[in-house]
């Protein structure tokens, strides 16, 4: 759900902050007040191409920020994959900065991202319908998903079987492709793999060998220094020199002196005993130092052998991996690859047989899915046609066309969704054959077509926020009443934002915002305010077309609002 929209220095908007709520949010205002500018700003925030012309005159940049609350697992996975923080409050903040020099920056939760990622994320947040480009129905690749959503539960198991079978088929085909190439190339590759395998195996690597060799190398390289240090330590602790006594003798004398007075105080006795224990410990340490010293050997030949072994390992690391473990993993990989090449003919034959089998199974499943889709399509065509008729598109003919998704050999082309390629066709005038939706429908018609879809799919559509612009283009009277009622129904399942100039639609508002253009300090700005009940009555009176707001007009407006309230109570 869109919680908040903040706009700074965008077109006529100097500074604007709107907080939206669940339900039907209606935006009205005089022509030219800047209603569509707000939709343009939202479009910029969700990834549409920026235009520096939108930067308010005299400003360095325009900033648009949208705050959403979302609970979509797919969206969470996308954010996690891109290292974007997703708070416990499930808040997503999209920010777009458009600079006067033409540069623009997009951020998601304060992390700078690409426009393509913003568009990917925004698909799960909102859908904008109207005269702008952010319209999901204009892209035929979306049509199969819209169709499936109509009776999703009846297709879900079959769709999963098709998708699983398809991805397994792709794995087999990739495996087969890796065994391709001419015989000369295969022999050259086998020779290379044999050479690499022999080179690695000839060294007889052990997993933790390098660590042990590095330790030995470091020890042997410093053996003289280590010996001298251990020798000096042993002398100072246990043997002493002609000029000073060893630590053990000094500590022994102290213990003997304390032994003579320990009976006079428990504290002295404790100190005596502690020092006695320390002496035993120090004597043990001295023996360990002596034993360690005596094991130290100066072995230049062993050091040379270790250095040669490390050089061999380093050479392999430059070719086959950064660590011995990586080298051994690479060895396993090329061993399997060589085995496959040496048994290439048998493996290819097995893969081809399995691919044929999987393709046959996938075709059967895809055909079952296609047959189900075609039955669902007939129902959806009827529902959409009925909705369009009620939306004053009485001559409209809506069809769902299934193309044969085939290659040049007339063989079926599989996708993770089966063998179907679906496109919505429409004819808006009697006698005209249906043509692709994107080529026929105008902005206002697209909005009404989408409204028809959203009315039917409201309970299954997961897009939380829908924005309708220009939805009332070319309609009035009873049709406008029907559009208002449909928007009210959709708003029970979704947050809806709708710009309108018709009172029949505005009367259904759960939250009503008034947009106006005012002059201030020799400049013109757009402002928005949320209307209370009294102000709503006045605004509805204005939308009724009265130049003068008489008591009769205001009474009519008040009755219309009550009509909307009563209708919304009947919606389940």
mmCIF file with all atom_site columns, C-alpha atoms in Angstrom, residues 68-241:
data_model
loop_
_atom_site.group_PDB
_atom_site.id
_atom_site.type_symbol
_atom_site.label_atom_id
_atom_site.label_alt_id
_atom_site.label_comp_id
_atom_site.label_asym_id
_atom_site.label_entity_id
_atom_site.label_seq_id
_atom_site.pdbx_PDB_ins_code
_atom_site.Cartn_x
_atom_site.Cartn_y
_atom_site.Cartn_z
_atom_site.occupancy
_atom_site.B_iso_or_equiv
_atom_site.pdbx_formal_charge
_atom_site.auth_seq_id
_atom_site.auth_comp_id
_atom_site.auth_asym_id
_atom_site.auth_atom_id
_atom_site.pdbx_PDB_model_num
ATOM 1   C CA . UNK A 1 68  ? 5.046  1.718   0.661   1.00 0.00 ? 68  UNK A CA 1
ATOM 2   C CA . UNK A 1 69  ? 4.067  -1.019  3.073   1.00 0.00 ? 69  UNK A CA 1
ATOM 3   C CA . UNK A 1 70  ? 4.371  -4.431  1.386   1.00 0.00 ? 70  UNK A CA 1
ATOM 4   C CA . UNK A 1 71  ? 3.968  -8.069  2.402   1.00 0.00 ? 71  UNK A CA 1
ATOM 5   C CA . UNK A 1 72  ? 5.091  -9.980  -0.681  1.00 0.00 ? 72  UNK A CA 1
ATOM 6   C CA . UNK A 1 73  ? 7.531  -12.917 -0.413  1.00 0.00 ? 73  UNK A CA 1
ATOM 7   C CA . UNK A 1 74  ? 8.772  -12.520 -4.008  1.00 0.00 ? 74  UNK A CA 1
ATOM 8   C CA . UNK A 1 75  ? 9.503  -8.879  -3.297  1.00 0.00 ? 75  UNK A CA 1
ATOM 9   C CA . UNK A 1 76  ? 11.382 -9.773  -0.113  1.00 0.00 ? 76  UNK A CA 1
ATOM 10  C CA . UNK A 1 77  ? 13.539 -12.248 -2.052  1.00 0.00 ? 77  UNK A CA 1
ATOM 11  C CA . UNK A 1 78  ? 14.401 -9.584  -4.671  1.00 0.00 ? 78  UNK A CA 1
ATOM 12  C CA . UNK A 1 79  ? 15.400 -7.139  -1.923  1.00 0.00 ? 79  UNK A CA 1
ATOM 13  C CA . UNK A 1 80  ? 17.504 -9.791  -0.153  1.00 0.00 ? 80  UNK A CA 1
ATOM 14  C CA . UNK A 1 81  ? 19.259 -10.765 -3.402  1.00 0.00 ? 81  UNK A CA 1
ATOM 15  C CA . UNK A 1 82  ? 20.250 -7.134  -3.956  1.00 0.00 ? 82  UNK A CA 1
ATOM 16  C CA . UNK A 1 83  ? 21.337 -6.448  -0.385  1.00 0.00 ? 83  UNK A CA 1
ATOM 17  C CA . UNK A 1 84  ? 18.521 -4.012  0.351   1.00 0.00 ? 84  UNK A CA 1
ATOM 18  C CA . UNK A 1 85  ? 17.363 -3.719  3.961   1.00 0.00 ? 85  UNK A CA 1
ATOM 19  C CA . UNK A 1 86  ? 13.724 -4.651  4.520   1.00 0.00 ? 86  UNK A CA 1
ATOM 20  C CA . UNK A 1 87  ? 12.568 -3.474  7.933   1.00 0.00 ? 87  UNK A CA 1
ATOM 21  C CA . UNK A 1 88  ? 10.309 -5.344  10.324  1.00 0.00 ? 88  UNK A CA 1
ATOM 22  C CA . UNK A 1 89  ? 7.639  -2.774  9.468   1.00 0.00 ? 89  UNK A CA 1
ATOM 23  C CA . UNK A 1 90  ? 7.876  -4.025  5.843   1.00 0.00 ? 90  UNK A CA 1
ATOM 24  C CA . UNK A 1 91  ? 8.451  -0.491  4.619   1.00 0.00 ? 91  UNK A CA 1
ATOM 25  C CA . UNK A 1 92  ? 9.869  0.195   1.170   1.00 0.00 ? 92  UNK A CA 1
ATOM 26  C CA . UNK A 1 93  ? 10.947 3.715   0.226   1.00 0.00 ? 93  UNK A CA 1
ATOM 27  C CA . UNK A 1 94  ? 11.510 4.513   -3.455  1.00 0.00 ? 94  UNK A CA 1
ATOM 28  C CA . UNK A 1 95  ? 13.342 7.793   -4.053  1.00 0.00 ? 95  UNK A CA 1
ATOM 29  C CA . UNK A 1 96  ? 14.090 9.448   -7.390  1.00 0.00 ? 96  UNK A CA 1
ATOM 30  C CA . UNK A 1 97  ? 16.274 12.538  -7.795  1.00 0.00 ? 97  UNK A CA 1
ATOM 31  C CA . UNK A 1 98  ? 16.147 14.270  -11.191 1.00 0.00 ? 98  UNK A CA 1
ATOM 32  C CA . UNK A 1 99  ? 18.824 16.901  -11.752 1.00 0.00 ? 99  UNK A CA 1
ATOM 33  C CA . UNK A 1 100 ? 18.564 19.950  -13.988 1.00 0.00 ? 100 UNK A CA 1
ATOM 34  C CA . UNK A 1 101 ? 21.596 18.722  -15.951 1.00 0.00 ? 101 UNK A CA 1
ATOM 35  C CA . UNK A 1 102 ? 19.653 15.589  -16.985 1.00 0.00 ? 102 UNK A CA 1
ATOM 36  C CA . UNK A 1 103 ? 21.213 13.137  -14.536 1.00 0.00 ? 103 UNK A CA 1
ATOM 37  C CA . UNK A 1 104 ? 18.963 11.096  -12.242 1.00 0.00 ? 104 UNK A CA 1
ATOM 38  C CA . UNK A 1 105 ? 19.476 8.767   -9.250  1.00 0.00 ? 105 UNK A CA 1
ATOM 39  C CA . UNK A 1 106 ? 17.139 6.072   -7.924  1.00 0.00 ? 106 UNK A CA 1
ATOM 40  C CA . UNK A 1 107 ? 17.251 4.632   -4.413  1.00 0.00 ? 107 UNK A CA 1
ATOM 41  C CA . UNK A 1 108 ? 15.422 1.842   -2.602  1.00 0.00 ? 108 UNK A CA 1
ATOM 42  C CA . UNK A 1 109 ? 15.565 2.115   1.190   1.00 0.00 ? 109 UNK A CA 1
ATOM 43  C CA . UNK A 1 110 ? 18.502 4.547   0.801   1.00 0.00 ? 110 UNK A CA 1
ATOM 44  C CA . UNK A 1 111 ? 20.527 2.182   -1.422  1.00 0.00 ? 111 UNK A CA 1
ATOM 45  C CA . UNK A 1 112 ? 21.352 3.464   -4.906  1.00 0.00 ? 112 UNK A CA 1
ATOM 46  C CA . UNK A 1 113 ? 19.989 1.050   -7.526  1.00 0.00 ? 113 UNK A CA 1
ATOM 47  C CA . UNK A 1 114 ? 19.405 0.762   -11.267 1.00 0.00 ? 114 UNK A CA 1
ATOM 48  C CA . UNK A 1 115 ? 16.157 1.781   -12.937 1.00 0.00 ? 115 UNK A CA 1
ATOM 49  C CA . UNK A 1 116 ? 15.592 -1.792  -14.078 1.00 0.00 ? 116 UNK A CA 1
ATOM 50  C CA . UNK A 1 117 ? 15.651 -2.967  -10.450 1.00 0.00 ? 117 UNK A CA 1
ATOM 51  C CA . UNK A 1 118 ? 13.219 -0.189  -9.454  1.00 0.00 ? 118 UNK A CA 1
ATOM 52  C CA . UNK A 1 119 ? 10.838 -1.357  -12.189 1.00 0.00 ? 119 UNK A CA 1
ATOM 53  C CA . UNK A 1 120 ? 11.176 -4.972  -11.046 1.00 0.00 ? 120 UNK A CA 1
ATOM 54  C CA . UNK A 1 121 ? 10.380 -3.982  -7.456  1.00 0.00 ? 121 UNK A CA 1
ATOM 55  C CA . UNK A 1 122 ? 7.529  -1.636  -8.364  1.00 0.00 ? 122 UNK A CA 1
ATOM 56  C CA . UNK A 1 123 ? 5.674  -4.458  -10.196 1.00 0.00 ? 123 UNK A CA 1
ATOM 57  C CA . UNK A 1 124 ? 4.869  -5.842  -6.743  1.00 0.00 ? 124 UNK A CA 1
ATOM 58  C CA . UNK A 1 125 ? 3.819  -2.476  -5.320  1.00 0.00 ? 125 UNK A CA 1
ATOM 59  C CA . UNK A 1 126 ? 1.444  -0.743  -7.718  1.00 0.00 ? 126 UNK A CA 1
ATOM 60  C CA . UNK A 1 127 ? -0.062 -0.627  -11.183 1.00 0.00 ? 127 UNK A CA 1
ATOM 61  C CA . UNK A 1 128 ? -0.801 2.654   -12.934 1.00 0.00 ? 128 UNK A CA 1
ATOM 62  C CA . UNK A 1 129 ? -3.493 2.765   -15.610 1.00 0.00 ? 129 UNK A CA 1
ATOM 63  C CA . UNK A 1 130 ? -4.343 5.620   -17.871 1.00 0.00 ? 130 UNK A CA 1
ATOM 64  C CA . UNK A 1 131 ? -2.620 7.727   -20.442 1.00 0.00 ? 131 UNK A CA 1
ATOM 65  C CA . UNK A 1 132 ? 0.885  6.878   -19.204 1.00 0.00 ? 132 UNK A CA 1
ATOM 66  C CA . UNK A 1 133 ? 3.242  4.115   -20.230 1.00 0.00 ? 133 UNK A CA 1
ATOM 67  C CA . UNK A 1 134 ? 3.213  2.154   -16.963 1.00 0.00 ? 134 UNK A CA 1
ATOM 68  C CA . UNK A 1 135 ? 0.348  -0.112  -18.079 1.00 0.00 ? 135 UNK A CA 1
ATOM 69  C CA . UNK A 1 136 ? 0.664  -3.855  -17.622 1.00 0.00 ? 136 UNK A CA 1
ATOM 70  C CA . UNK A 1 137 ? -2.134 -4.678  -20.106 1.00 0.00 ? 137 UNK A CA 1
ATOM 71  C CA . UNK A 1 138 ? -0.210 -3.145  -23.012 1.00 0.00 ? 138 UNK A CA 1
ATOM 72  C CA . UNK A 1 139 ? 2.462  -5.844  -22.827 1.00 0.00 ? 139 UNK A CA 1
ATOM 73  C CA . UNK A 1 140 ? 1.341  -9.150  -24.414 1.00 0.00 ? 140 UNK A CA 1
ATOM 74  C CA . UNK A 1 141 ? 3.862  -11.105 -22.329 1.00 0.00 ? 141 UNK A CA 1
ATOM 75  C CA . UNK A 1 142 ? 1.709  -10.279 -19.281 1.00 0.00 ? 142 UNK A CA 1
ATOM 76  C CA . UNK A 1 143 ? -1.547 -11.554 -20.798 1.00 0.00 ? 143 UNK A CA 1
ATOM 77  C CA . UNK A 1 144 ? -0.999 -15.243 -20.036 1.00 0.00 ? 144 UNK A CA 1
ATOM 78  C CA . UNK A 1 145 ? -0.490 -14.387 -16.349 1.00 0.00 ? 145 UNK A CA 1
ATOM 79  C CA . UNK A 1 146 ? -3.686 -12.293 -16.293 1.00 0.00 ? 146 UNK A CA 1
ATOM 80  C CA . UNK A 1 147 ? -5.591 -15.181 -17.872 1.00 0.00 ? 147 UNK A CA 1
ATOM 81  C CA . UNK A 1 148 ? -4.171 -17.708 -15.384 1.00 0.00 ? 148 UNK A CA 1
ATOM 82  C CA . UNK A 1 149 ? -5.080 -15.456 -12.462 1.00 0.00 ? 149 UNK A CA 1
ATOM 83  C CA . UNK A 1 150 ? -8.783 -15.742 -13.379 1.00 0.00 ? 150 UNK A CA 1
ATOM 84  C CA . UNK A 1 151 ? -8.963 -19.357 -12.121 1.00 0.00 ? 151 UNK A CA 1
ATOM 85  C CA . UNK A 1 152 ? -5.523 -19.730 -10.592 1.00 0.00 ? 152 UNK A CA 1
ATOM 86  C CA . UNK A 1 153 ? -6.427 -22.477 -8.109  1.00 0.00 ? 153 UNK A CA 1
ATOM 87  C CA . UNK A 1 154 ? -7.548 -24.850 -10.863 1.00 0.00 ? 154 UNK A CA 1
ATOM 88  C CA . UNK A 1 155 ? -4.231 -24.438 -12.719 1.00 0.00 ? 155 UNK A CA 1
ATOM 89  C CA . UNK A 1 156 ? -1.648 -24.260 -9.954  1.00 0.00 ? 156 UNK A CA 1
ATOM 90  C CA . UNK A 1 157 ? -0.758 -27.974 -9.749  1.00 0.00 ? 157 UNK A CA 1
ATOM 91  C CA . UNK A 1 158 ? -0.590 -28.453 -13.515 1.00 0.00 ? 158 UNK A CA 1
ATOM 92  C CA . UNK A 1 159 ? 1.480  -25.266 -13.945 1.00 0.00 ? 159 UNK A CA 1
ATOM 93  C CA . UNK A 1 160 ? 3.989  -26.512 -11.384 1.00 0.00 ? 160 UNK A CA 1
ATOM 94  C CA . UNK A 1 161 ? 4.322  -29.863 -13.153 1.00 0.00 ? 161 UNK A CA 1
ATOM 95  C CA . UNK A 1 162 ? 4.894  -28.074 -16.472 1.00 0.00 ? 162 UNK A CA 1
ATOM 96  C CA . UNK A 1 163 ? 7.480  -25.684 -14.978 1.00 0.00 ? 163 UNK A CA 1
ATOM 97  C CA . UNK A 1 164 ? 9.388  -28.485 -13.202 1.00 0.00 ? 164 UNK A CA 1
ATOM 98  C CA . UNK A 1 165 ? 9.428  -30.641 -16.333 1.00 0.00 ? 165 UNK A CA 1
ATOM 99  C CA . UNK A 1 166 ? 10.532 -27.675 -18.483 1.00 0.00 ? 166 UNK A CA 1
ATOM 100 C CA . UNK A 1 167 ? 13.496 -26.756 -16.254 1.00 0.00 ? 167 UNK A CA 1
ATOM 101 C CA . UNK A 1 168 ? 14.609 -30.401 -16.150 1.00 0.00 ? 168 UNK A CA 1
ATOM 102 C CA . UNK A 1 169 ? 14.414 -30.500 -19.955 1.00 0.00 ? 169 UNK A CA 1
ATOM 103 C CA . UNK A 1 170 ? 16.589 -27.371 -20.145 1.00 0.00 ? 170 UNK A CA 1
ATOM 104 C CA . UNK A 1 171 ? 19.153 -29.054 -17.889 1.00 0.00 ? 171 UNK A CA 1
ATOM 105 C CA . UNK A 1 172 ? 19.292 -32.070 -20.203 1.00 0.00 ? 172 UNK A CA 1
ATOM 106 C CA . UNK A 1 173 ? 19.599 -29.893 -23.324 1.00 0.00 ? 173 UNK A CA 1
ATOM 107 C CA . UNK A 1 174 ? 22.433 -27.880 -21.764 1.00 0.00 ? 174 UNK A CA 1
ATOM 108 C CA . UNK A 1 175 ? 24.181 -31.142 -20.924 1.00 0.00 ? 175 UNK A CA 1
ATOM 109 C CA . UNK A 1 176 ? 23.780 -32.361 -24.483 1.00 0.00 ? 176 UNK A CA 1
ATOM 110 C CA . UNK A 1 177 ? 25.052 -29.059 -25.889 1.00 0.00 ? 177 UNK A CA 1
ATOM 111 C CA . UNK A 1 178 ? 28.186 -29.329 -23.758 1.00 0.00 ? 178 UNK A CA 1
ATOM 112 C CA . UNK A 1 179 ? 29.012 -32.601 -25.544 1.00 0.00 ? 179 UNK A CA 1
ATOM 113 C CA . UNK A 1 180 ? 28.656 -31.013 -28.964 1.00 0.00 ? 180 UNK A CA 1
ATOM 114 C CA . UNK A 1 181 ? 31.414 -30.026 -31.405 1.00 0.00 ? 181 UNK A CA 1
ATOM 115 C CA . UNK A 1 182 ? 33.371 -31.790 -34.126 1.00 0.00 ? 182 UNK A CA 1
ATOM 116 C CA . UNK A 1 183 ? 35.575 -34.831 -33.544 1.00 0.00 ? 183 UNK A CA 1
ATOM 117 C CA . UNK A 1 184 ? 38.818 -32.857 -33.905 1.00 0.00 ? 184 UNK A CA 1
ATOM 118 C CA . UNK A 1 185 ? 37.688 -30.430 -31.209 1.00 0.00 ? 185 UNK A CA 1
ATOM 119 C CA . UNK A 1 186 ? 36.665 -33.302 -28.923 1.00 0.00 ? 186 UNK A CA 1
ATOM 120 C CA . UNK A 1 187 ? 40.062 -35.016 -29.307 1.00 0.00 ? 187 UNK A CA 1
ATOM 121 C CA . UNK A 1 188 ? 41.897 -31.755 -28.637 1.00 0.00 ? 188 UNK A CA 1
ATOM 122 C CA . UNK A 1 189 ? 39.819 -31.202 -25.532 1.00 0.00 ? 189 UNK A CA 1
ATOM 123 C CA . UNK A 1 190 ? 40.418 -34.781 -24.307 1.00 0.00 ? 190 UNK A CA 1
ATOM 124 C CA . UNK A 1 191 ? 44.174 -34.373 -24.699 1.00 0.00 ? 191 UNK A CA 1
ATOM 125 C CA . UNK A 1 192 ? 44.079 -31.140 -22.718 1.00 0.00 ? 192 UNK A CA 1
ATOM 126 C CA . UNK A 1 193 ? 42.025 -32.709 -19.945 1.00 0.00 ? 193 UNK A CA 1
ATOM 127 C CA . UNK A 1 194 ? 44.322 -35.773 -19.775 1.00 0.00 ? 194 UNK A CA 1
ATOM 128 C CA . UNK A 1 195 ? 47.355 -33.477 -19.511 1.00 0.00 ? 195 UNK A CA 1
ATOM 129 C CA . UNK A 1 196 ? 45.759 -31.433 -16.725 1.00 0.00 ? 196 UNK A CA 1
ATOM 130 C CA . UNK A 1 197 ? 44.611 -34.559 -14.886 1.00 0.00 ? 197 UNK A CA 1
ATOM 131 C CA . UNK A 1 198 ? 48.075 -36.156 -15.093 1.00 0.00 ? 198 UNK A CA 1
ATOM 132 C CA . UNK A 1 199 ? 49.733 -32.939 -13.950 1.00 0.00 ? 199 UNK A CA 1
ATOM 133 C CA . UNK A 1 200 ? 47.519 -32.701 -10.863 1.00 0.00 ? 200 UNK A CA 1
ATOM 134 C CA . UNK A 1 201 ? 47.610 -36.419 -10.031 1.00 0.00 ? 201 UNK A CA 1
ATOM 135 C CA . UNK A 1 202 ? 51.396 -36.531 -10.461 1.00 0.00 ? 202 UNK A CA 1
ATOM 136 C CA . UNK A 1 203 ? 51.833 -34.115 -7.555  1.00 0.00 ? 203 UNK A CA 1
ATOM 137 C CA . UNK A 1 204 ? 49.710 -36.268 -5.188  1.00 0.00 ? 204 UNK A CA 1
ATOM 138 C CA . UNK A 1 205 ? 48.220 -33.345 -3.277  1.00 0.00 ? 205 UNK A CA 1
ATOM 139 C CA . UNK A 1 206 ? 46.830 -33.698 0.227   1.00 0.00 ? 206 UNK A CA 1
ATOM 140 C CA . UNK A 1 207 ? 44.025 -31.453 1.457   1.00 0.00 ? 207 UNK A CA 1
ATOM 141 C CA . UNK A 1 208 ? 45.858 -29.781 4.400   1.00 0.00 ? 208 UNK A CA 1
ATOM 142 C CA . UNK A 1 209 ? 49.359 -30.206 3.022   1.00 0.00 ? 209 UNK A CA 1
ATOM 143 C CA . UNK A 1 210 ? 50.118 -26.584 2.200   1.00 0.00 ? 210 UNK A CA 1
ATOM 144 C CA . UNK A 1 211 ? 49.341 -25.364 5.698   1.00 0.00 ? 211 UNK A CA 1
ATOM 145 C CA . UNK A 1 212 ? 51.734 -27.944 7.210   1.00 0.00 ? 212 UNK A CA 1
ATOM 146 C CA . UNK A 1 213 ? 54.445 -27.148 4.641   1.00 0.00 ? 213 UNK A CA 1
ATOM 147 C CA . UNK A 1 214 ? 54.197 -23.421 5.335   1.00 0.00 ? 214 UNK A CA 1
ATOM 148 C CA . UNK A 1 215 ? 54.538 -24.133 9.042   1.00 0.00 ? 215 UNK A CA 1
ATOM 149 C CA . UNK A 1 216 ? 57.618 -26.322 8.521   1.00 0.00 ? 216 UNK A CA 1
ATOM 150 C CA . UNK A 1 217 ? 59.147 -23.784 6.132   1.00 0.00 ? 217 UNK A CA 1
ATOM 151 C CA . UNK A 1 218 ? 58.686 -20.960 8.580   1.00 0.00 ? 218 UNK A CA 1
ATOM 152 C CA . UNK A 1 219 ? 60.089 -23.065 11.445  1.00 0.00 ? 219 UNK A CA 1
ATOM 153 C CA . UNK A 1 220 ? 63.127 -24.328 9.556   1.00 0.00 ? 220 UNK A CA 1
ATOM 154 C CA . UNK A 1 221 ? 63.874 -20.860 8.157   1.00 0.00 ? 221 UNK A CA 1
ATOM 155 C CA . UNK A 1 222 ? 64.029 -19.542 11.718  1.00 0.00 ? 222 UNK A CA 1
ATOM 156 C CA . UNK A 1 223 ? 65.436 -22.644 13.455  1.00 0.00 ? 223 UNK A CA 1
ATOM 157 C CA . UNK A 1 224 ? 68.658 -20.937 14.620  1.00 0.00 ? 224 UNK A CA 1
ATOM 158 C CA . UNK A 1 225 ? 66.742 -18.009 16.091  1.00 0.00 ? 225 UNK A CA 1
ATOM 159 C CA . UNK A 1 226 ? 64.279 -20.398 17.806  1.00 0.00 ? 226 UNK A CA 1
ATOM 160 C CA . UNK A 1 227 ? 67.142 -22.548 19.185  1.00 0.00 ? 227 UNK A CA 1
ATOM 161 C CA . UNK A 1 228 ? 68.949 -19.559 20.672  1.00 0.00 ? 228 UNK A CA 1
ATOM 162 C CA . UNK A 1 229 ? 65.782 -18.250 22.307  1.00 0.00 ? 229 UNK A CA 1
ATOM 163 C CA . UNK A 1 230 ? 64.940 -21.634 23.858  1.00 0.00 ? 230 UNK A CA 1
ATOM 164 C CA . UNK A 1 231 ? 68.567 -22.127 24.991  1.00 0.00 ? 231 UNK A CA 1
ATOM 165 C CA . UNK A 1 232 ? 68.630 -18.739 26.722  1.00 0.00 ? 232 UNK A CA 1
ATOM 166 C CA . UNK A 1 233 ? 65.280 -19.414 28.346  1.00 0.00 ? 233 UNK A CA 1
ATOM 167 C CA . UNK A 1 234 ? 66.440 -22.782 29.724  1.00 0.00 ? 234 UNK A CA 1
ATOM 168 C CA . UNK A 1 235 ? 69.682 -21.330 31.094  1.00 0.00 ? 235 UNK A CA 1
ATOM 169 C CA . UNK A 1 236 ? 67.897 -18.440 32.811  1.00 0.00 ? 236 UNK A CA 1
ATOM 170 C CA . UNK A 1 237 ? 65.219 -20.646 34.293  1.00 0.00 ? 237 UNK A CA 1
ATOM 171 C CA . UNK A 1 238 ? 67.169 -23.767 35.297  1.00 0.00 ? 238 UNK A CA 1
ATOM 172 C CA . UNK A 1 239 ? 70.952 -23.682 34.805  1.00 0.00 ? 239 UNK A CA 1
ATOM 173 C CA . UNK A 1 240 ? 72.109 -20.146 35.445  1.00 0.00 ? 240 UNK A CA 1
ATOM 174 C CA . UNK A 1 241 ? 75.481 -18.608 34.597  1.00 0.00 ? 241 UNK A CA 1
#
